[in-house]
Tab-separated table of C-alpha atoms in Angstrom:
chain	number	residue	atom	x	y	z
A	1	MET	CA	-11.925	6.800	2.170
A	2	ASN	CA	-9.285	5.826	-0.385
A	3	ASN	CA	-8.856	9.451	-1.484
A	4	ASN	CA	-8.171	10.928	1.965
A	5	ILE	CA	-5.177	8.884	3.081
A	6	PRO	CA	-2.397	10.862	4.809
A	7	ALA	CA	0.827	11.049	2.787
A	8	GLU	CA	2.895	8.913	5.180
A	9	LEU	CA	0.261	6.137	5.032
A	10	ASN	CA	-0.409	6.385	1.290
A	11	GLN	CA	1.064	2.993	0.418
A	12	PRO	CA	-0.224	0.006	-1.595
A	13	ALA	CA	-0.645	-2.157	1.525
A	14	ILE	CA	-2.930	0.427	3.132
A	15	LYS	CA	-4.856	1.095	-0.082
A	16	SER	CA	-5.534	-2.593	-0.649
A	17	ARG	CA	-6.772	-3.109	2.910
A	18	ILE	CA	-9.055	-0.088	2.599
A	19	SER	CA	-10.414	-1.397	-0.719
A	20	ILE	CA	-11.159	-4.783	0.853
A	21	LEU	CA	-12.862	-3.090	3.792
A	22	ILE	CA	-14.990	-0.931	1.469
A	23	THR	CA	-16.005	-4.018	-0.531
A	24	LYS	CA	-17.090	-5.896	2.591
A	25	VAL	CA	-19.046	-2.912	3.903
A	26	LYS	CA	-20.834	-2.673	0.534
A	27	MET	CA	-21.652	-6.379	0.780
A	28	MET	CA	-23.079	-5.748	4.245
A	29	ASP	CA	-25.186	-2.894	2.863
A	30	LEU	CA	-26.477	-5.209	0.139
A	31	PHE	CA	-27.486	-7.910	2.620
A	32	ILE	CA	-29.164	-5.440	4.965
A	33	ASN	CA	-31.259	-3.933	2.163
A	34	LEU	CA	-32.690	-7.304	1.098
A	35	SER	CA	-36.306	-8.069	1.992
A	36	THR	CA	-35.213	-11.124	4.009
A	37	ILE	CA	-31.869	-10.543	5.677
A	38	PRO	CA	-29.621	-13.646	5.697
A	39	ASP	CA	-28.566	-13.467	9.343
A	40	ASP	CA	-25.835	-16.124	9.053
A	41	LYS	CA	-24.139	-14.231	6.212
A	42	VAL	CA	-24.443	-10.906	8.038
A	43	THR	CA	-22.926	-12.253	11.261
A	44	PHE	CA	-20.081	-13.863	9.295
A	45	LEU	CA	-19.519	-10.601	7.406
A	46	ILE	CA	-19.401	-8.601	10.646
A	47	GLY	CA	-16.554	-10.847	11.823
A	48	GLU	CA	-14.756	-10.404	8.497
A	49	ILE	CA	-15.136	-6.611	8.660
A	50	ASN	CA	-13.729	-6.598	12.189
A	51	LYS	CA	-10.730	-8.675	11.018
A	52	GLU	CA	-10.089	-6.243	8.153
A	53	ILE	CA	-10.262	-3.250	10.490
A	54	ILE	CA	-7.734	-4.900	12.808
A	55	SER	CA	-5.495	-5.716	9.838
A	56	LEU	CA	-5.671	-2.112	8.604
A	57	GLU	CA	-4.902	-0.774	12.070
A	58	ARG	CA	-1.893	-3.093	12.478
A	59	GLN	CA	-0.508	-2.097	9.072
A	60	MET	CA	-0.858	1.586	9.970
A	61	ASP	CA	0.850	1.019	13.325
A	62	LYS	CA	3.681	-0.817	11.573
A	63	ILE	CA	4.242	2.093	9.177
A	64	VAL	CA	4.165	4.644	12.010
A	65	GLU	CA	6.678	2.622	14.050
A	66	LYS	CA	9.024	2.276	11.058
A	67	ALA	CA	8.869	6.034	10.516
A	68	LYS	CA	10.029	6.612	14.111
A	69	ILE	CA	13.293	4.729	13.523
A	70	PRO	CA	16.017	7.314	12.858
A	71	LYS	CA	17.890	7.023	9.568
A	72	GLU	CA	21.655	6.685	9.528
A	73	GLN	CA	23.894	9.192	7.847
A	74	GLY	CA	23.904	8.577	4.091
A	75	GLU	CA	20.928	6.202	4.165
A	76	GLU	CA	18.763	8.610	2.149
A	77	ASP	CA	21.378	8.755	-0.628
A	78	PHE	CA	21.678	4.975	-0.611
A	79	LEU	CA	17.915	4.527	-0.916
A	80	ARG	CA	17.797	7.032	-3.773
A	81	MET	CA	20.475	5.032	-5.607
A	82	LEU	CA	18.361	1.879	-5.267
A	83	ASP	CA	15.402	3.602	-6.954
A	84	THR	CA	15.176	1.993	-10.396
A	85	THR	CA	13.100	4.814	-11.853
A	86	ARG	CA	16.061	7.150	-11.466
A	87	ALA	CA	18.573	4.733	-13.004
A	88	ILE	CA	20.343	5.479	-16.262
A	89	PRO	CA	18.662	3.399	-18.972
A	90	ASN	CA	20.771	0.721	-20.621
A	91	SER	CA	21.169	1.153	-24.349
A	92	ALA	CA	20.470	-1.873	-26.532
A	93	THR	CA	23.670	-1.421	-28.542
A	94	PRO	CA	27.070	-1.424	-26.841
A	95	ILE	CA	28.990	1.832	-27.089
A	96	ASP	CA	32.299	1.563	-28.940
A	97	PRO	CA	34.945	3.576	-27.030
A	98	ASN	CA	36.911	4.123	-30.282
A	99	ILE	CA	34.160	6.177	-31.931
A	100	PRO	CA	34.960	9.899	-31.806
A	101	LYS	CA	32.595	11.923	-29.600
A	102	VAL	CA	30.940	15.124	-30.734
A	103	GLU	CA	31.210	17.812	-28.103
């Protein structure tokens, strides 16, 4: 499930909710395969799984709604400038403007 996420929804918030959901479903599988099924834990876990599904659905809806909002002119360039991975790295030593440059 974590490997087949559409590109527009492939975000950490979605991935974490899916991971939590997978963990709770595995817990449910564990309880169901026991010789004596702890019914109180299973009923509690069903409620928790339903809450996680609702949370995942709301997060997906939120992302889809944000994607529908049109971007203003120049907003893409502004967002690219905010990206720290594209920034020019700072050098540890200050550059002396009086040093001759080799061209």
